[in-house]
Amino acid sequence: YNLRQPLYVPFGLQYLFLLTTPVPTDRLDIRLLALIFGALIIMLVQLLFNKNKLATSGNKILVDVCESIENKVCCIKGKSNNYDSINNINSSIDEFRTIVYDKGESNYYLTKEAKIKLNISVALEVISRILYSDNNKSINLIILDTLEELVKVAKEVISINSKENKTIQLNSYNIKKLLNYCQEHEINDLLNLQLLEGMICLDDTLEELTKLDIKQYNVVDKIGDKSEIFSKKNIKSFLTDTDSPKYCYGMRMAITMTIGLFLMEYFKLPEGRWILFTILSLTTPLYETSKHKIRYRIGSTLVGSVIIIILFSIFKTENIRLLIVMLAGYLQGYVNEYKYKIIFVTVSAIGAAAIVGNIQELTIERILMVAIGTIIAIIANKYLFPYNLEKSNEQLRKIYDASIKKMFKELRSLVEGKNNPEFIKHLFVTTSIIESKARMNKQIDKNQNYNNIVNERRYLASNIYELYMWIYRES
């Protein structure tokens, strides 16, 4: 099961191009070189733009979480009613941990900066969870005042790279003084103690971050062996794991593309490639996603067809028509909603083919090809190796439970004197990615119960990790 966003579009496109434009044997080496070169260029661009993603995007997310905590504190004090929901905060924290996961070397080992900031995210999550509890009005005001100062410092430490500035900022609050105050006034209820625990954890990690030399930020200490759970021998092969989304999608795509290509070749359809492009667009790993797309595909194609007919009826010159096609192709990159994107795609596709041709004939042919491709996709997605949200969520639940069980085993091993901090960190980050995936599934189908997957699991995973790190530090 792929917890990260599956790259099924490039797979489908390569399969499509190999079918529609087969490469002669004597030119196969050129095709392979072109694919390799293209992949290297894409990887290079990604490396350049995402080189400091943890320090840019990641830092911004943590600062936003700090601001949400500040707003909630003001709300508890009765100074404001403007605050984010706990779900938004959890979503932001999961997004940050996904960045941490991607930053890991060999998809496992974390940099020194990532380890510390992962612990900061844990402390912020603990604090936010207490602040959003039902009886938050019972939190001591002195603790809230110190928390406000601590969070302000956290924002500065996370944002500023200058070691000297960060060290100065740490002197603006005093955790030890607060602990003495709580002891003198016998503040020992569970809620306040849990909040103090999160604040102490945040204070410790901020101090650890200020002491870390900037040159050490991207250093990776490969302590401990990579766990067997992530080894290749424990990953089922594509052909044997018939319940996986990869297998279901791959088989469905191969069969539907073969059917589409057969129709194109057998009936000698000059624009038959639009059948294949429609199948590619509407055949997705999840049935619910394809069902959503199918709803708009033909309607948006009709709208786009009407628009291009009207425009080409008004503008007769080839240069103006070319400009319309280029503009439509450019604008489609800025449209996220599928139904609007297809309108621009239709204008661009029909327009490009009809600049010097018969617009009405091509439009009718385009609509017909799209209709054929849509019918094939509807039947295939529902009956041919179907994979839906129910299956996806069930697999997410199993992965989540397996990760938590492994975390318990690691906690027990730590108590017995065996520690593998890299493994527990990887497991913990994995749970956040599972939640992000479940949240995406919920957005696709509102009826899917996201809480059934996450529920108490999130708090349990967070508490196990927090306890592990406390014991690890003390030992």
mmCIF file with all atom_site columns, N, CA and C in Angstrom, residues 430-453:
data_model
loop_
_atom_site.group_PDB
_atom_site.id
_atom_site.type_symbol
_atom_site.label_atom_id
_atom_site.label_alt_id
_atom_site.label_comp_id
_atom_site.label_asym_id
_atom_site.label_entity_id
_atom_site.label_seq_id
_atom_site.pdbx_PDB_ins_code
_atom_site.Cartn_x
_atom_site.Cartn_y
_atom_site.Cartn_z
_atom_site.occupancy
_atom_site.B_iso_or_equiv
_atom_site.pdbx_formal_charge
_atom_site.auth_seq_id
_atom_site.auth_comp_id
_atom_site.auth_asym_id
_atom_site.auth_atom_id
_atom_site.pdbx_PDB_model_num
ATOM 1  N N  . THR A 1 430 ? 4.979   7.706  10.261 1.00 0.00 ? 430 THR A N  1
ATOM 2  C CA . THR A 1 430 ? 4.099   6.909  9.400  1.00 0.00 ? 430 THR A CA 1
ATOM 3  C C  . THR A 1 430 ? 2.641   7.039  9.824  1.00 0.00 ? 430 THR A C  1
ATOM 4  N N  . THR A 1 431 ? 2.385   7.083  11.139 1.00 0.00 ? 431 THR A N  1
ATOM 5  C CA . THR A 1 431 ? 0.998   7.226  11.606 1.00 0.00 ? 431 THR A CA 1
ATOM 6  C C  . THR A 1 431 ? 0.388   8.544  11.152 1.00 0.00 ? 431 THR A C  1
ATOM 7  N N  . SER A 1 432 ? 1.197   9.599  11.093 1.00 0.00 ? 432 SER A N  1
ATOM 8  C CA . SER A 1 432 ? 0.687   10.894 10.615 1.00 0.00 ? 432 SER A CA 1
ATOM 9  C C  . SER A 1 432 ? 0.350   10.843 9.130  1.00 0.00 ? 432 SER A C  1
ATOM 10 N N  . ILE A 1 433 ? 1.168   10.119 8.365  1.00 0.00 ? 433 ILE A N  1
ATOM 11 C CA . ILE A 1 433 ? 0.899   9.993  6.930  1.00 0.00 ? 433 ILE A CA 1
ATOM 12 C C  . ILE A 1 433 ? -0.371  9.169  6.704  1.00 0.00 ? 433 ILE A C  1
ATOM 13 N N  . ILE A 1 434 ? -0.584  8.161  7.544  1.00 0.00 ? 434 ILE A N  1
ATOM 14 C CA . ILE A 1 434 ? -1.821  7.373  7.460  1.00 0.00 ? 434 ILE A CA 1
ATOM 15 C C  . ILE A 1 434 ? -3.026  8.277  7.676  1.00 0.00 ? 434 ILE A C  1
ATOM 16 N N  . GLU A 1 435 ? -2.937  9.162  8.671  1.00 0.00 ? 435 GLU A N  1
ATOM 17 C CA . GLU A 1 435 ? -4.046  10.072 8.954  1.00 0.00 ? 435 GLU A CA 1
ATOM 18 C C  . GLU A 1 435 ? -4.279  11.041 7.800  1.00 0.00 ? 435 GLU A C  1
ATOM 19 N N  . SER A 1 436 ? -3.205  11.509 7.189  1.00 0.00 ? 436 SER A N  1
ATOM 20 C CA . SER A 1 436 ? -3.344  12.400 6.028  1.00 0.00 ? 436 SER A CA 1
ATOM 21 C C  . SER A 1 436 ? -4.060  11.685 4.892  1.00 0.00 ? 436 SER A C  1
ATOM 22 N N  . LYS A 1 437 ? -3.697  10.414 4.691  1.00 0.00 ? 437 LYS A N  1
ATOM 23 C CA . LYS A 1 437 ? -4.338  9.621  3.636  1.00 0.00 ? 437 LYS A CA 1
ATOM 24 C C  . LYS A 1 437 ? -5.819  9.416  3.946  1.00 0.00 ? 437 LYS A C  1
ATOM 25 N N  . ALA A 1 438 ? -6.131  9.128  5.202  1.00 0.00 ? 438 ALA A N  1
ATOM 26 C CA . ALA A 1 438 ? -7.529  8.940  5.604  1.00 0.00 ? 438 ALA A CA 1
ATOM 27 C C  . ALA A 1 438 ? -8.317  10.233 5.441  1.00 0.00 ? 438 ALA A C  1
ATOM 28 N N  . ARG A 1 439 ? -7.664  11.350 5.712  1.00 0.00 ? 439 ARG A N  1
ATOM 29 C CA . ARG A 1 439 ? -8.320  12.659 5.556  1.00 0.00 ? 439 ARG A CA 1
ATOM 30 C C  . ARG A 1 439 ? -8.622  12.931 4.084  1.00 0.00 ? 439 ARG A C  1
ATOM 31 N N  . MET A 1 440 ? -7.713  12.531 3.208  1.00 0.00 ? 440 MET A N  1
ATOM 32 C CA . MET A 1 440 ? -7.947  12.679 1.767  1.00 0.00 ? 440 MET A CA 1
ATOM 33 C C  . MET A 1 440 ? -9.130  11.822 1.324  1.00 0.00 ? 440 MET A C  1
ATOM 34 N N  . ASN A 1 441 ? -9.215  10.606 1.862  1.00 0.00 ? 441 ASN A N  1
ATOM 35 C CA . ASN A 1 441 ? -10.347 9.732  1.539  1.00 0.00 ? 441 ASN A CA 1
ATOM 36 C C  . ASN A 1 441 ? -11.664 10.350 1.986  1.00 0.00 ? 441 ASN A C  1
ATOM 37 N N  . LYS A 1 442 ? -11.638 11.009 3.134  1.00 0.00 ? 442 LYS A N  1
ATOM 38 C CA . LYS A 1 442 ? -12.854 11.651 3.641  1.00 0.00 ? 442 LYS A CA 1
ATOM 39 C C  . LYS A 1 442 ? -13.300 12.781 2.720  1.00 0.00 ? 442 LYS A C  1
ATOM 40 N N  . GLN A 1 443 ? -12.337 13.503 2.144  1.00 0.00 ? 443 GLN A N  1
ATOM 41 C CA . GLN A 1 443 ? -12.673 14.602 1.237  1.00 0.00 ? 443 GLN A CA 1
ATOM 42 C C  . GLN A 1 443 ? -13.315 14.083 -0.048 1.00 0.00 ? 443 GLN A C  1
ATOM 43 N N  . ILE A 1 444 ? -12.923 12.877 -0.475 1.00 0.00 ? 444 ILE A N  1
ATOM 44 C CA . ILE A 1 444 ? -13.498 12.294 -1.691 1.00 0.00 ? 444 ILE A CA 1
ATOM 45 C C  . ILE A 1 444 ? -14.948 11.895 -1.455 1.00 0.00 ? 444 ILE A C  1
ATOM 46 N N  . ASP A 1 445 ? -15.195 11.264 -0.317 1.00 0.00 ? 445 ASP A N  1
ATOM 47 C CA . ASP A 1 445 ? -16.553 10.802 0.000  1.00 0.00 ? 445 ASP A CA 1
ATOM 48 C C  . ASP A 1 445 ? -16.885 11.230 1.421  1.00 0.00 ? 445 ASP A C  1
ATOM 49 N N  . LYS A 1 446 ? -17.775 12.199 1.566  1.00 0.00 ? 446 LYS A N  1
ATOM 50 C CA . LYS A 1 446 ? -18.113 12.766 2.873  1.00 0.00 ? 446 LYS A CA 1
ATOM 51 C C  . LYS A 1 446 ? -18.732 11.731 3.806  1.00 0.00 ? 446 LYS A C  1
ATOM 52 N N  . ASN A 1 447 ? -19.278 10.648 3.258  1.00 0.00 ? 447 ASN A N  1
ATOM 53 C CA . ASN A 1 447 ? -19.924 9.635  4.088  1.00 0.00 ? 447 ASN A CA 1
ATOM 54 C C  . ASN A 1 447 ? -18.916 8.723  4.778  1.00 0.00 ? 447 ASN A C  1
ATOM 55 N N  . GLN A 1 448 ? -17.664 8.737  4.282  1.00 0.00 ? 448 GLN A N  1
ATOM 56 C CA . GLN A 1 448 ? -16.646 7.902  4.907  1.00 0.00 ? 448 GLN A CA 1
ATOM 57 C C  . GLN A 1 448 ? -16.300 8.469  6.284  1.00 0.00 ? 448 GLN A C  1
ATOM 58 N N  . ASN A 1 449 ? -16.291 7.605  7.306  1.00 0.00 ? 449 ASN A N  1
ATOM 59 C CA . ASN A 1 449 ? -16.078 8.057  8.677  1.00 0.00 ? 449 ASN A CA 1
ATOM 60 C C  . ASN A 1 449 ? -14.588 8.097  8.986  1.00 0.00 ? 449 ASN A C  1
ATOM 61 N N  . TYR A 1 450 ? -14.023 9.278  8.898  1.00 0.00 ? 450 TYR A N  1
ATOM 62 C CA . TYR A 1 450 ? -12.599 9.482  9.162  1.00 0.00 ? 450 TYR A CA 1
ATOM 63 C C  . TYR A 1 450 ? -12.255 9.123  10.607 1.00 0.00 ? 450 TYR A C  1
ATOM 64 N N  . ASN A 1 451 ? -13.168 9.430  11.527 1.00 0.00 ? 451 ASN A N  1
ATOM 65 C CA . ASN A 1 451 ? -12.903 9.186  12.941 1.00 0.00 ? 451 ASN A CA 1
ATOM 66 C C  . ASN A 1 451 ? -12.775 7.703  13.263 1.00 0.00 ? 451 ASN A C  1
ATOM 67 N N  . ASN A 1 452 ? -13.398 6.840  12.450 1.00 0.00 ? 452 ASN A N  1
ATOM 68 C CA . ASN A 1 452 ? -13.283 5.402  12.686 1.00 0.00 ? 452 ASN A CA 1
ATOM 69 C C  . ASN A 1 452 ? -11.859 4.907  12.493 1.00 0.00 ? 452 ASN A C  1
ATOM 70 N N  . ILE A 1 453 ? -11.098 5.609  11.652 1.00 0.00 ? 453 ILE A N  1
ATOM 71 C CA . ILE A 1 453 ? -9.713  5.209  11.405 1.00 0.00 ? 453 ILE A CA 1
ATOM 72 C C  . ILE A 1 453 ? -8.783  5.852  12.430 1.00 0.00 ? 453 ILE A C  1
#
